[in-house]
Amino acid sequence: MPCPICDDTRWKIVERGGVRRAARCECWRAANIERLVADARIPRRYQHCSLDNFVAYENERLQNAVVRARRFAEAFPVVDKGLFLIGPPGIGKSHLAVAVLEQVMTTRGARGLFYDVRDLLKVIRNTYDPVVKATEFEVLRPVMSAELLVLDDIGAEKTSEWVEETLNLIVTTRYNERRVTIFTSNYEEKEDRSDPDSLLSRVGFRMHSRLYEMCEFLEYDGADYRHRPPNAGSEDLLAMWKLQDRPSALPRRSGSPVRAQLRKPDPKADVAWPGGRAGSGH
Ligand SMILES: [Zn+2]
């Protein structure tokens, strides 16, 4: 149904002191927000996620993560650091990340963007295929310039020099431009720094220290929301958490079969970002 005030032109005529002029109709803001949310690439399975429908329970570290996430969303854009949500799969890290993203888009009109890290790398790689029309610049521009970016599941990608270079470029450019990022990862810090499933091994040394500069780390454990019965409340989740016997080590991914060999690009030439100062070494 078209807007009854402006007939969807998004402009209306206002009269002040006998002077008639055009002004933005109230529906313009709503349409703007709708477009921001639609352009944010939030996967369907997370589209319902908000801070209000996140079911927390008596789990101090999880509750702290929710408090920090809420505080971040309320303070945005006046925030120095992004967030890094770490812990085993299913404990609501992506839900929290998307909820914050959604809130800053709807309350601040911020330009937000969501990418699963593996998907992002795939999209960038695809631009090297001459058949694909999108250029690397077109893919990277919104990633570099989003006012809030969520990079979901970092560390899950198969590591290579190109992957490290590409992610470092993105993250460093955003850091230099003072744009905040929310990360999630299933890979925790380990005592043993050489453990192939430690966060450090998964993301590489440079990225690891950059993440500490850029983010507040929120590491927690909890019940697996994917296994909760319908309508489960806080009590049920607490019981599930207490009962579960999670193996301390996450499934090893290092042994996964090698995917089709991609043309190995020259990392520097291929990820050159004309607008950034990546690699400036600070
Ligand atoms: Zn209108």
XYZ file of N, CA and C and ligand atoms in Angstrom:
847
model
N 0.851 -1.203 0.000
C 0.000 0.000 0.000
C 0.884 1.250 0.000
N 0.649 2.147 -0.972
C 1.499 3.350 -1.012
C 1.291 4.234 0.217
N 2.287 5.025 0.539
C 2.212 5.909 1.702
C 1.082 6.925 1.485
N 0.164 7.057 2.441
C -0.976 7.974 2.271
C -0.555 9.447 2.265
N 0.631 9.733 2.795
C 1.066 11.133 2.858
C 1.766 11.546 1.561
N 2.684 10.669 1.061
C 3.531 11.095 -0.061
C 3.346 10.237 -1.314
N 2.483 9.262 -1.245
C 2.287 8.352 -2.368
C 3.621 7.733 -2.813
N 4.446 7.410 -1.834
C 5.741 6.750 -2.053
C 6.775 7.582 -2.799
N 6.584 8.891 -2.858
C 7.641 9.720 -3.437
C 8.726 9.974 -2.386
N 8.402 9.702 -1.107
C 9.289 9.922 0.053
C 9.488 11.411 0.361
N 8.788 12.272 -0.378
C 8.855 13.713 -0.109
C 7.457 14.214 0.199
N 7.383 15.225 1.052
C 6.104 15.858 1.312
C 6.307 17.371 1.325
N 5.209 18.107 1.161
C 5.309 19.563 1.155
C 4.958 20.079 2.547
N 5.849 20.863 3.108
C 5.548 21.476 4.408
C 5.518 22.993 4.248
N 4.702 23.620 5.062
C 4.575 25.067 4.964
C 5.006 25.689 6.283
N 5.965 26.584 6.199
C 6.396 27.262 7.414
C 6.547 28.742 7.108
N 5.843 29.574 7.886
C 5.899 31.024 7.670
C 5.457 31.405 6.267
N 4.488 30.678 5.760
C 3.960 31.003 4.439
C 4.825 30.502 3.294
N 5.958 29.823 3.636
C 6.835 29.305 2.571
C 6.626 27.792 2.454
N 6.373 27.358 1.248
C 6.194 25.927 1.025
C 7.516 25.322 0.553
N 7.891 24.232 1.169
C 9.104 23.554 0.703
C 8.950 22.043 0.852
N 9.822 21.335 0.186
C 9.780 19.873 0.234
C 10.576 19.373 1.430
N 10.068 18.325 2.078
C 10.784 17.717 3.204
C 10.629 16.211 3.096
N 11.513 15.503 3.762
C 11.426 14.050 3.771
C 10.163 13.596 4.497
N 9.455 12.686 3.863
C 8.277 12.109 4.497
C 8.736 11.131 5.588
N 7.903 10.884 6.577
C 8.248 9.958 7.673
C 8.548 8.550 7.152
N 7.936 8.188 6.047
C 8.120 6.834 5.538
C 9.525 6.638 4.950
N 10.234 7.753 4.693
C 11.559 7.645 4.080
C 12.531 6.906 4.990
N 12.500 7.244 6.277
C 13.402 6.618 7.238
C 13.144 5.112 7.318
N 11.862 4.790 7.382
C 11.493 3.373 7.474
C 11.969 2.602 6.236
N 11.784 3.217 5.067
C 12.190 2.549 3.829
C 13.705 2.397 3.768
N 14.382 3.430 4.284
C 15.831 3.428 4.328
C 16.359 2.265 5.165
N 15.763 2.110 6.341
C 16.179 1.044 7.255
C 15.877 -0.315 6.634
N 14.725 -0.412 6.011
C 14.362 -1.674 5.362
C 15.416 -2.053 4.313
N 15.880 -1.051 3.583
C 16.872 -1.326 2.548
C 18.216 -1.705 3.173
N 18.590 -1.002 4.250
C 19.851 -1.341 4.932
C 19.839 -2.797 5.386
N 18.728 -3.202 5.986
C 18.632 -4.573 6.506
C 18.662 -5.574 5.346
N 17.971 -5.238 4.276
C 17.931 -6.155 3.127
C 19.308 -6.298 2.473
N 20.102 -5.224 2.515
C 21.419 -5.241 1.859
C 22.520 -5.841 2.731
N 22.191 -6.198 3.961
C 23.243 -6.602 4.914
C 23.683 -8.050 4.747
N 23.029 -8.782 3.856
C 23.403 -10.174 3.576
C 23.264 -11.101 4.782
N 22.329 -10.821 5.662
C 22.133 -11.701 6.818
C 21.448 -12.981 6.330
N 22.051 -14.147 6.585
C 21.439 -15.390 6.101
C 20.050 -15.586 6.719
N 19.203 -16.242 5.951
C 17.820 -16.440 6.377
C 17.720 -17.015 7.794
N 18.611 -17.960 8.101
C 18.479 -18.613 9.405
C 18.769 -17.687 10.584
N 19.351 -16.533 10.307
C 19.630 -15.588 11.390
C 18.758 -14.335 11.323
N 17.869 -14.277 10.318
C 17.157 -13.020 10.103
C 16.225 -12.632 11.254
N 15.816 -13.613 12.057
C 14.909 -13.304 13.172
C 15.681 -12.844 14.412
N 17.010 -12.927 14.372
C 17.806 -12.747 15.584
C 17.812 -11.297 16.073
N 17.414 -11.115 17.323
C 17.504 -9.792 17.930
C 18.009 -9.964 19.354
N 18.385 -8.846 19.974
C 18.852 -8.933 21.358
C 17.692 -9.302 22.276
N 16.486 -8.890 21.886
C 15.335 -9.172 22.747
C 14.915 -10.637 22.738
N 15.149 -11.338 21.629
C 14.736 -12.747 21.628
C 15.902 -13.717 21.882
N 17.003 -13.189 22.380
C 18.098 -14.071 22.779
C 17.783 -14.589 24.178
N 17.619 -15.910 24.318
C 17.260 -16.484 25.623
C 18.545 -16.796 26.393
N 18.822 -15.990 27.411
C 19.997 -16.231 28.247
C 19.577 -17.063 29.460
N 20.519 -17.554 30.179
C 20.245 -18.364 31.371
C 21.421 -18.188 32.325
N 21.344 -18.879 33.465
C 22.335 -18.643 34.504
C 23.700 -19.186 34.094
N 24.417 -18.367 33.385
C 25.730 -18.718 32.861
C 26.488 -17.400 32.795
N 27.316 -17.187 33.779
C 27.909 -15.874 33.999
C 28.605 -15.297 32.759
N 29.400 -16.142 32.090
C 30.145 -15.626 30.950
C 29.254 -15.334 29.758
N 28.232 -16.145 29.601
C 27.272 -15.887 28.523
C 26.494 -14.603 28.833
N 26.064 -14.461 30.085
C 25.324 -13.253 30.457
C 26.186 -12.008 30.267
N 27.467 -12.142 30.596
C 28.383 -11.028 30.386
C 28.487 -10.678 28.897
N 28.552 -11.711 28.057
C 28.633 -11.470 26.612
C 27.390 -10.723 26.125
N 26.231 -11.091 26.662
C 24.986 -10.416 26.252
C 25.013 -8.956 26.704
N 25.477 -8.726 27.932
C 25.558 -7.351 28.457
C 26.495 -6.510 27.593
N 27.665 -7.077 27.252
C 28.631 -6.340 26.434
C 28.075 -6.062 25.038
N 27.389 -7.056 24.483
C 26.806 -6.890 23.147
C 25.760 -5.773 23.161
N 24.931 -5.789 24.184
C 23.889 -4.776 24.307
C 24.506 -3.387 24.465
N 25.537 -3.306 25.313
C 26.205 -2.031 25.552
C 26.837 -1.504 24.262
N 27.445 -2.408 23.506
C 28.062 -2.032 22.230
C 27.011 -1.449 21.297
N 25.866 -2.151 21.175
C 24.814 -1.707 20.250
C 24.251 -0.357 20.674
N 24.143 -0.148 21.983
C 23.577 1.115 22.456
C 24.562 2.269 22.284
N 25.854 1.977 22.408
C 26.867 3.039 22.309
C 27.213 3.377 20.853
N 26.979 2.436 19.944
C 27.369 2.621 18.552
C 26.820 3.931 17.995
N 27.570 4.708 17.236
C 28.919 4.455 16.704
C 30.060 4.900 17.617
N 29.762 5.287 18.847
C 30.832 5.734 19.741
C 31.433 4.513 20.444
N 32.162 3.710 19.685
C 32.794 2.514 20.239
C 34.228 2.444 19.709
N 35.146 2.072 20.581
C 36.563 1.998 20.178
C 36.900 0.655 19.572
N 36.277 -0.381 20.117
C 36.651 -1.733 19.732
C 35.442 -2.523 19.287
N 35.697 -3.513 18.435
C 34.664 -4.456 18.057
C 34.554 -5.550 19.109
N 33.829 -6.592 18.754
C 33.644 -7.717 19.678
C 34.174 -8.973 19.012
N 34.668 -9.889 19.834
C 35.087 -11.187 19.324
C 34.431 -12.246 20.207
N 33.433 -12.922 19.644
C 32.699 -13.946 20.390
C 33.322 -15.306 20.098
N 33.810 -15.945 21.145
C 34.517 -17.218 20.967
C 33.896 -18.306 21.822
N 33.779 -19.485 21.248
C 33.294 -20.629 22.018
C 32.807 -21.713 21.085
N 32.411 -22.838 21.660
C 32.005 -23.977 20.821
C 30.779 -23.674 19.961
N 30.543 -24.477 18.935
C 29.407 -24.234 18.038
C 28.066 -24.307 18.786
N 27.104 -23.511 18.345
C 25.738 -23.646 18.852
C 25.385 -22.838 20.086
N 26.350 -22.048 20.599
C 26.063 -21.349 21.861
C 25.532 -19.934 21.646
N 25.169 -19.612 20.391
C 24.491 -18.344 20.127
C 25.406 -17.187 19.758
N 26.621 -17.479 19.327
C 27.547 -16.403 18.980
C 27.057 -15.618 17.760
N 26.639 -16.361 16.723
C 26.171 -15.680 15.513
C 24.873 -14.928 15.790
N 24.026 -15.517 16.636
C 22.783 -14.834 17.004
C 23.111 -13.469 17.623
N 24.040 -13.460 18.568
C 24.392 -12.194 19.224
C 24.993 -11.204 18.239
N 25.862 -11.706 17.376
C 26.516 -10.824 16.399
C 25.476 -10.193 15.464
N 24.559 -11.020 14.967
C 23.523 -10.513 14.055
C 22.584 -9.560 14.801
N 22.284 -9.883 16.043
C 21.379 -9.037 16.825
C 21.949 -7.628 16.974
N 23.253 -7.544 17.226
C 23.888 -6.232 17.360
C 23.844 -5.504 16.016
N 24.158 -6.241 14.960
C 24.144 -5.670 13.608
C 22.755 -5.103 13.292
N 21.748 -5.903 13.567
C 20.378 -5.501 13.285
C 20.026 -4.239 14.074
N 20.429 -4.223 15.339
C 20.078 -3.062 16.165
C 20.747 -1.777 15.692
N 22.010 -1.834 15.300
C 22.650 -0.590 14.869
C 22.114 -0.116 13.508
N 21.629 -1.059 12.701
C 21.014 -0.640 11.440
C 19.665 0.032 11.704
N 18.874 -0.563 12.581
C 17.521 -0.034 12.781
C 17.489 1.197 13.685
N 18.401 1.292 14.659
C 18.341 2.453 15.546
C 19.293 3.573 15.135
N 20.385 3.220 14.409
C 21.356 4.254 14.045
C 21.395 4.515 12.545
N 20.704 3.679 11.791
C 20.765 3.831 10.341
C 22.147 3.513 9.801
N 22.901 2.671 10.530
C 24.266 2.338 10.107
C 24.233 1.340 8.952
N 25.257 1.435 8.091
C 25.400 0.466 7.008
C 26.094 -0.768 7.544
N 25.370 -1.875 7.601
C 25.916 -3.097 8.183
C 26.089 -4.177 7.135
N 26.972 -5.125 7.423
C 27.211 -6.215 6.484
C 27.609 -7.474 7.247
N 27.061 -8.605 6.801
C 27.370 -9.894 7.413
C 28.043 -10.785 6.380
N 29.138 -11.443 6.756
C 29.744 -12.446 5.882
C 30.233 -13.616 6.712
N 29.907 -14.805 6.293
C 30.602 -15.980 6.773
C 31.977 -15.920 6.104
N 33.034 -16.134 6.869
C 34.376 -15.929 6.321
C 34.637 -16.816 5.105
N 34.189 -18.073 5.190
C 34.421 -18.966 4.044
C 33.679 -18.482 2.799
N 32.448 -17.981 2.997
C 31.685 -17.448 1.862
C 32.387 -16.237 1.258
N 32.882 -15.377 2.124
C 33.548 -14.174 1.634
C 34.770 -14.539 0.784
N 35.561 -15.491 1.270
C 36.752 -15.893 0.518
C 36.363 -16.508 -0.817
N 35.254 -17.263 -0.797
C 34.789 -17.886 -2.034
C 34.366 -16.803 -3.041
N 33.651 -15.804 -2.548
C 33.194 -14.721 -3.426
C 34.392 -13.965 -4.009
N 35.408 -13.738 -3.182
C 36.599 -13.039 -3.679
C 37.319 -13.896 -4.721
N 37.461 -15.186 -4.420
C 38.130 -16.088 -5.378
C 37.393 -16.119 -6.712
N 36.042 -16.113 -6.625
C 35.243 -16.171 -7.846
C 35.507 -14.998 -8.774
N 35.916 -13.865 -8.193
C 36.148 -12.701 -9.053
C 37.383 -12.896 -9.934
N 38.224 -13.896 -9.621
C 39.375 -14.178 -10.487
C 38.960 -14.958 -11.728
N 37.711 -15.469 -11.682
C 37.181 -16.207 -12.818
C 36.671 -15.199 -13.839
N 37.227 -15.205 -15.043
C 36.837 -14.185 -16.029
C 35.350 -14.220 -16.395
N 34.691 -15.343 -16.146
C 33.272 -15.446 -16.472
C 32.422 -14.625 -15.489
N 32.935 -14.529 -14.272
C 32.189 -13.798 -13.252
C 32.363 -12.302 -13.491
N 31.249 -11.605 -13.529
C 31.311 -10.186 -13.896
C 31.786 -9.290 -12.745
N 31.481 -9.684 -11.517
C 31.845 -8.819 -10.391
C 33.362 -8.745 -10.270
N 33.884 -7.570 -9.992
C 35.319 -7.445 -9.791
C 35.612 -7.556 -8.297
N 36.865 -7.823 -8.020
C 37.279 -7.929 -6.629
C 37.001 -6.619 -5.881
N 37.217 -5.526 -6.573
C 36.968 -4.224 -5.968
C 35.510 -4.082 -5.539
N 34.609 -4.567 -6.427
C 33.176 -4.462 -6.114
C 32.789 -5.306 -4.904
N 33.486 -6.424 -4.731
C 33.205 -7.282 -3.577
C 33.793 -6.661 -2.311
N 35.033 -6.168 -2.448
C 35.725 -5.678 -1.259
C 35.246 -4.313 -0.771
N 34.795 -3.493 -1.706
C 34.419 -2.136 -1.296
C 33.409 -2.107 -0.137
N 32.266 -2.815 -0.266
C 31.331 -2.791 0.861
C 31.881 -3.446 2.130
N 32.770 -4.423 1.964
C 33.357 -5.102 3.128
C 34.265 -4.133 3.887
N 35.038 -3.360 3.117
C 35.942 -2.389 3.733
C 35.176 -1.214 4.329
N 34.070 -0.837 3.686
C 33.445 0.429 4.083
C 32.222 0.275 4.974
N 31.747 -0.941 5.202
C 30.569 -1.117 6.067
C 30.855 -0.481 7.429
N 29.865 0.197 7.966
C 30.092 0.843 9.264
C 30.198 -0.189 10.377
N 29.493 -1.299 10.188
C 29.693 -2.428 11.098
C 29.696 -3.699 10.252
N 30.766 -4.475 10.396
C 30.898 -5.722 9.650
C 30.899 -6.882 10.633
N 30.154 -7.935 10.313
C 30.249 -9.177 11.081
C 30.999 -10.193 10.225
N 32.104 -10.718 10.740
C 32.810 -11.811 10.067
C 32.597 -13.059 10.913
N 31.741 -13.929 10.396
C 31.293 -15.087 11.157
C 32.217 -16.275 10.924
N 32.544 -16.952 12.005
C 33.255 -18.229 11.920
C 34.670 -18.092 11.353
N 35.413 -17.158 11.881
C 36.792 -17.012 11.415
C 37.631 -18.170 11.981
N 38.538 -18.657 11.182
C 39.360 -19.802 11.595
C 38.862 -21.103 10.993
N 37.612 -21.122 10.506
C 37.064 -22.357 9.947
C 37.574 -22.608 8.533
N 38.041 -21.551 7.875
C 38.525 -21.688 6.502
C 39.834 -22.471 6.476
N 40.071 -23.100 5.362
C 41.341 -23.801 5.192
C 42.420 -22.744 5.031
N 43.452 -22.834 5.825
C 44.441 -21.764 5.796
C 45.414 -21.915 4.626
N 45.829 -20.787 4.135
C 46.866 -20.728 3.108
C 47.431 -19.321 3.174
N 48.515 -19.128 2.469
C 49.125 -17.808 2.484
C 48.152 -16.766 1.923
N 47.451 -17.154 0.862
C 46.504 -16.230 0.237
C 45.369 -15.863 1.203
N 44.857 -16.868 1.909
C 43.770 -16.623 2.865
C 44.239 -15.657 3.942
N 45.422 -15.905 4.471
C 45.944 -15.030 5.521
C 46.130 -13.610 5.017
N 46.712 -13.474 3.827
C 46.942 -12.149 3.255
C 45.625 -11.412 3.042
N 44.649 -12.134 2.497
C 43.363 -11.508 2.172
C 42.653 -11.031 3.431
N 42.590 -11.905 4.426
C 41.903 -11.527 5.661
C 42.655 -10.413 6.391
N 43.980 -10.503 6.380
C 44.757 -9.437 7.012
C 44.516 -8.094 6.344
N 44.415 -8.122 5.028
C 44.185 -6.878 4.293
C 42.841 -6.257 4.697
N 41.807 -7.087 4.725
C 40.469 -6.601 5.062
C 40.453 -6.021 6.478
N 40.983 -6.800 7.387
C 40.920 -6.424 8.795
C 41.791 -5.199 9.079
N 42.976 -5.157 8.466
C 43.872 -4.025 8.691
C 43.321 -2.747 8.068
N 42.736 -2.876 6.887
C 42.147 -1.689 6.263
C 41.040 -1.132 7.148
N 40.184 -2.002 7.640
C 39.102 -1.542 8.508
C 39.659 -0.918 9.793
N 40.687 -1.514 10.311
C 41.314 -1.004 11.529
C 41.865 0.398 11.288
N 42.566 0.566 10.175
C 43.146 1.870 9.868
C 42.087 2.930 9.603
N 40.942 2.493 9.092
C 39.849 3.434 8.824
C 38.954 3.609 10.049
N 39.355 2.999 11.148
C 38.591 3.059 12.407
C 37.164 2.550 12.254
N 37.035 1.459 11.523
C 35.718 0.833 11.404
C 35.722 -0.424 12.258
N 34.650 -0.615 13.006
C 34.638 -1.749 13.932
C 34.056 -3.001 13.276
N 34.492 -4.131 13.796
C 34.109 -5.423 13.250
C 33.746 -6.352 14.403
N 32.746 -7.188 14.176
C 32.413 -8.231 15.150
C 32.799 -9.567 14.535
N 33.590 -10.335 15.260
C 34.013 -11.659 14.786
C 33.381 -12.735 15.661
N 33.179 -13.911 15.067
C 32.868 -15.081 15.884
C 33.849 -16.179 15.478
N 34.136 -17.060 16.430
C 35.004 -18.201 16.106
C 34.741 -19.372 17.042
N 34.882 -20.560 16.498
C 34.787 -21.781 17.305
C 36.133 -22.154 17.897
N 37.177 -21.416 17.499
C 38.524 -21.799 17.920
C 38.984 -20.961 19.094
N 39.233 -21.652 20.182
C 39.584 -20.966 21.421
C 41.094 -20.815 21.562
N 41.463 -20.005 22.518
C 42.876 -19.899 22.883
C 43.277 -21.200 23.565
N 44.500 -21.638 23.311
C 44.993 -22.865 23.948
C 46.300 -22.565 24.648
N 46.524 -23.293 25.719
C 47.803 -23.175 26.439
C 48.955 -23.479 25.476
N 48.750 -24.557 24.745
C 49.765 -25.005 23.805
C 49.628 -24.191 22.513
N 50.538 -23.274 22.300
C 50.417 -22.354 21.165
C 50.610 -23.038 19.819
N 51.193 -24.232 19.855
C 51.416 -24.928 18.585
C 50.247 -25.858 18.251
N 49.252 -25.935 19.137
C 48.073 -26.773 18.878
C 47.422 -26.309 17.570
N 47.272 -27.216 16.595
C 46.728 -26.784 15.291
C 45.279 -26.283 15.397
N 44.575 -26.592 16.482
C 43.206 -26.114 16.642
C 43.100 -24.912 17.583
N 44.212 -24.280 17.855
C 44.145 -23.064 18.668
C 43.802 -21.893 17.758
N 43.233 -20.860 18.339
C 42.902 -19.674 17.551
C 44.154 -19.147 16.836
N 45.254 -19.110 17.570
C 46.504 -18.602 17.002
C 46.913 -19.372 15.744
N 46.851 -20.711 15.817
C 47.235 -21.504 14.647
C 46.255 -21.318 13.501
N 44.973 -21.157 13.834
C 43.957 -21.065 12.786
C 44.018 -19.743 12.022
N 44.329 -18.654 12.718
C 44.273 -17.352 12.037
C 45.652 -16.767 11.711
N 46.688 -17.334 12.299
C 48.030 -16.815 12.022
C 48.414 -15.718 13.013
N 49.704 -15.524 13.135
C 50.233 -14.654 14.172
C 49.802 -13.191 14.016
N 49.890 -12.692 12.779
C 49.558 -11.269 12.555
C 48.109 -10.965 12.875
N 47.234 -11.834 12.351
C 45.794 -11.637 12.568
C 45.465 -11.754 14.051
N 46.103 -12.700 14.704
C 45.852 -12.934 16.120
C 46.132 -11.668 16.941
N 47.276 -11.039 16.698
C 47.569 -9.858 17.507
C 46.705 -8.679 17.077
N 46.374 -8.622 15.783
C 45.478 -7.567 15.304
C 44.103 -7.686 15.965
N 43.632 -8.904 16.105
C 42.318 -9.129 16.723
C 42.286 -8.589 18.155
N 43.391 -8.780 18.859
C 43.445 -8.256 20.224
C 43.413 -6.733 20.252
N 44.033 -6.124 19.255
C 44.000 -4.658 19.204
C 42.606 -4.151 18.868
N 41.889 -4.918 18.045
C 40.632 -4.446 17.478
C 39.395 -4.771 18.289
N 39.489 -5.799 19.147
C 38.261 -6.343 19.728
C 38.333 -6.585 21.220
N 37.164 -6.560 21.800
C 37.005 -7.064 23.150
C 36.675 -8.554 23.021
N 37.462 -9.396 23.668
C 37.252 -10.840 23.566
C 36.194 -11.300 24.565
N 35.198 -12.016 24.062
C 34.148 -12.556 24.920
C 34.100 -14.066 24.698
N 34.799 -14.785 25.548
C 34.875 -16.232 25.395
C 33.936 -16.881 26.393
N 33.096 -17.781 25.910
C 32.185 -18.473 26.830
C 31.818 -19.840 26.302
N 31.249 -20.614 27.203
C 30.784 -21.957 26.874
C 29.280 -21.939 27.160
N 28.561 -22.970 26.723
C 27.138 -22.956 27.045
C 26.399 -24.094 26.395
N 25.083 -24.069 26.585
C 24.224 -25.089 25.986
C 24.175 -24.882 24.476
N 23.974 -25.951 23.759
C 23.849 -25.881 22.305
C 22.398 -25.548 21.951
N 22.189 -24.308 21.507
C 20.817 -23.855 21.201
C 20.184 -24.683 20.080
N 21.029 -25.276 19.254
C 20.470 -26.026 18.121
C 19.804 -27.310 18.587
N 20.131 -27.735 19.793
C 19.551 -28.981 20.297
C 18.480 -28.758 21.346
N 18.074 -27.520 21.525
C 17.069 -27.319 22.584
C 15.688 -27.647 22.045
N 14.837 -28.177 22.905
C 13.475 -28.478 22.485
C 12.709 -27.181 22.217
N 11.652 -27.240 21.406
C 10.880 -26.029 21.129
C 10.387 -25.399 22.436
N 10.374 -24.095 22.483
C 9.907 -23.336 23.652
C 10.734 -23.563 24.915
N 11.928 -24.089 24.769
C 12.759 -24.277 25.947
C 13.076 -22.916 26.557
N 12.990 -22.820 27.864
C 13.282 -21.560 28.543
C 14.639 -21.613 29.211
N 14.891 -20.604 30.057
C 16.190 -20.489 30.718
C 16.524 -21.719 31.545
N 15.521 -22.248 32.247
C 15.760 -23.415 33.114
C 16.246 -24.612 32.296
N 15.561 -24.831 31.172
C 15.919 -25.978 30.317
C 17.338 -25.823 29.777
N 17.651 -24.595 29.377
C 18.979 -24.363 28.812
C 20.063 -24.573 29.873
N 19.773 -24.113 31.071
C 20.732 -24.297 32.163
C 20.948 -25.795 32.406
N 19.835 -26.544 32.431
C 19.924 -27.993 32.654
C 20.730 -28.651 31.529
N 20.468 -28.223 30.298
C 21.200 -28.788 29.156
C 22.694 -28.519 29.273
N 22.999 -27.296 29.682
C 24.402 -26.901 29.787
C 25.115 -27.745 30.842
N 24.412 -27.928 32.002
C 25.020 -28.682 33.095
C 25.222 -30.150 32.694
N 24.287 -30.651 31.905
C 24.317 -32.070 31.556
C 25.346 -32.399 30.477
N 25.535 -31.435 29.600
C 26.318 -31.780 28.412
C 27.764 -32.095 28.763
N 28.282 -32.997 28.008
C 29.657 -33.405 28.228
C 30.408 -33.123 26.948
N 30.827 -31.886 26.839
C 31.508 -31.494 25.607
C 32.943 -31.981 25.617
N 33.376 -32.534 24.551
C 34.802 -32.858 24.483
C 35.575 -31.547 24.533
N 36.674 -31.538 25.239
C 37.369 -30.263 25.435
C 37.958 -29.749 24.122
N 38.354 -30.672 23.269
C 38.907 -30.228 21.991
C 37.810 -30.229 20.932
N 37.835 -29.227 20.086
C 36.865 -29.160 19.006
C 37.273 -30.129 17.911
N 36.314 -30.531 17.088
C 36.665 -31.463 16.029
C 37.829 -30.928 15.198
N 38.733 -31.764 14.912
C 39.889 -31.334 14.129
C 39.459 -31.083 12.707
N 39.852 -29.967 12.199
C 39.492 -29.676 10.807
C 40.714 -29.744 9.922
N 41.846 -29.806 10.593
C 43.084 -29.762 9.812
C 43.171 -30.948 8.850
N 42.476 -32.045 9.211
C 42.587 -33.244 8.390
C 41.543 -33.338 7.296
N 40.739 -32.270 7.118
C 39.675 -32.349 6.120
C 40.263 -32.438 4.716
N 39.548 -33.106 3.822
C 40.111 -33.299 2.483
C 40.353 -31.973 1.776
N 41.391 -31.957 1.033
C 41.760 -30.730 0.327
C 40.746 -30.477 -0.764
N 40.265 -29.275 -0.827
C 39.293 -28.942 -1.863
C 39.998 -28.738 -3.196
N 39.184 -28.634 -4.207
C 39.741 -28.473 -5.557
C 40.804 -27.387 -5.550
N 41.890 -27.688 -6.151
C 43.008 -26.744 -6.153
C 42.646 -25.508 -6.961
N 42.765 -24.360 -6.313
C 42.452 -23.136 -7.029
C 43.723 -22.553 -7.614
N 43.530 -21.837 -8.679
C 44.658 -21.116 -9.251
C 45.238 -20.259 -8.137
N 46.478 -20.442 -7.874
C 47.059 -19.712 -6.753
C 47.421 -18.288 -7.153
N 46.676 -17.328 -6.632
C 46.935 -15.958 -7.050
C 48.136 -15.386 -6.322
N 48.747 -14.422 -6.952
C 49.789 -13.666 -6.267
C 49.082 -12.843 -5.202
N 49.335 -13.130 -3.935
C 48.529 -12.500 -2.881
C 48.579 -10.980 -2.915
N 49.727 -10.419 -3.240
C 49.839 -8.964 -3.172
C 49.083 -8.303 -4.319
N 49.294 -8.849 -5.525
C 48.668 -8.237 -6.690
C 47.153 -8.400 -6.628
N 46.718 -9.563 -6.186
C 45.296 -9.844 -6.282
C 44.452 -9.154 -5.230
N 45.013 -8.866 -4.110
C 44.191 -8.254 -3.083
C 44.541 -6.775 -2.878
N 45.187 -6.202 -3.878
C 45.522 -4.783 -3.752
C 44.262 -3.973 -3.515
N 44.309 -3.152 -2.535
C 43.150 -2.343 -2.184
C 43.545 -0.889 -2.311
N 43.053 -0.249 -3.387
C 43.527 1.103 -3.673
C 43.164 2.116 -2.570
N 42.097 1.855 -1.833
C 41.658 2.871 -0.884
C 42.278 2.725 0.487
N 43.015 1.682 0.719
C 43.457 1.432 2.090
C 44.928 1.645 2.302
N 45.345 1.386 3.515
C 46.753 1.515 3.836
C 47.263 0.198 4.395
N 46.660 -0.876 3.896
C 47.050 -2.176 4.416
C 48.513 -2.416 4.165
N 49.121 -3.107 5.088
C 50.514 -3.450 4.877
C 51.447 -2.305 5.242
N 50.873 -1.244 5.776
C 51.731 -0.141 6.177
C 52.495 -0.511 7.446
N 52.124 -1.624 8.006
C 52.943 -2.220 9.033
C 52.775 -1.638 10.433
N 51.586 -1.089 10.711
C 51.368 -0.676 12.115
C 49.952 -1.006 12.547
Zn 5.506 8.854 2.781
